[in-house]
Amino acid sequence: SLHDALPILLSSVTAKNLEPMVGAVLAGQKTVSWYPTVTEALMRQACGQGNKRAMATLLNAMDLPKGKHPHAWELAILVGLLESLDQRNSVAARTTDATVQAALQRARTLLDSARTLALDAKMEPEARALAVRLLGRGKGNRKEDIQTLAELLSPQMPSLVQAAAATALSHLRDPEVPETLFHAWKGYSPIVRSRVLDVVLARPPWVEPLLAAIERKQILPQEVDTPRRQRLLDYHSVEIQQRAAKLFAGAVNRDRQRSEEHTSELQSHH
């Protein structure tokens, strides 16, 4: 199917054929399931190549009628742009290209409505997940957005929405993110807990608050799975290693005891 061929199709995008491909995709059928994936990928390509014409064409294709929900593919274009700017150290964000700036200005209305869309349970999970990835990017209400993202990690949410909330949080640098995440820790499923730990461990300034949360038993040592525990025990800072070793000593001994019990149980069966 065409959906399966997408990776091959997108890997064949070059500086020469990007603009014709953008034109062909925008002229095509916008209701197919893979459309958001393609528009996001093309925006990432345009940003990667610094092709301002292609960026502006994609942004201008977004038809944003007042009072109507945007389509998933429109959200995908904005997600592709903003996440690329994060990775490219905001090279394109500093672009003074008037066409791109004007198109961006129009797209900002989407950022303002992202919160409403992210919380709308009637929206398709795919479109909702894209709206979630836009949270925390508007000028105001960052605290409120961080709070919303933490709530969207709850087990009651569709897994696509949970994953998108973890992704959105991983792009933020606000110092209150770890505390907000730990506050809701008890309500997370094991999979979400692992994702939250990945988000925190990816930011060196957040590792200390994580250890502090384990020290005050907000997070129990045994609630940190073995791979993430190991990352703390092998951390590049000796001080962090020592604190982690102290905190996880009990959990490591329990693991060892469990493994020894399992081994002797196996041996007794032979």
C-alpha angles and dihedrals in degrees: 000000000000090000090060090048093053097095090053092045093049094044088058092062111117135175088263099051102032096094096046089047092051089050093049093048093048090050091052135086107299098192098069115114095242095052097098091050090055097045091049092048093048091051089051089051092049091051092045091053093040088234101164094182092057091045091052093045091054093045092047091051088068106103105200110185115191115260095009128109113250118241120256091248091056091051088047092056091054093044090051091051099045097043089048090052089054092053095043094053090250095294090145091040088066092051112128091197103137095212093053092044093050092048091047090052090057092046092054089077085070091058090056092053095041092093093055091046093047091055095043106109090190092066120096109265090238094056092039091053090054090051089050090056089059094058118111092028101094121094096249137032096042092145090051090048093051089051091049092049091052090051091049089062091069118120090244090069123089109265091242090058092047092051091048091051090053090049092049091050091050089061094054124089100190112135092226093062097088094047091048090051094047091049090064094037097112091060096053125104117235091258092052091046089057090049092049091051090050090052091050096043091052090065113062094204089058096055093078093054088049092055090045089053090052091047092054090045093243082126114030116225091237090055089067106084121231099258093051092042088054091052089058093045089052095041117143092240114078091208091056090046092053094047090047092048090053093047096046098040091100094044092047091050090049090051090050092047091049091049092048091049090050091049094049090046090054091047092050089056092057 
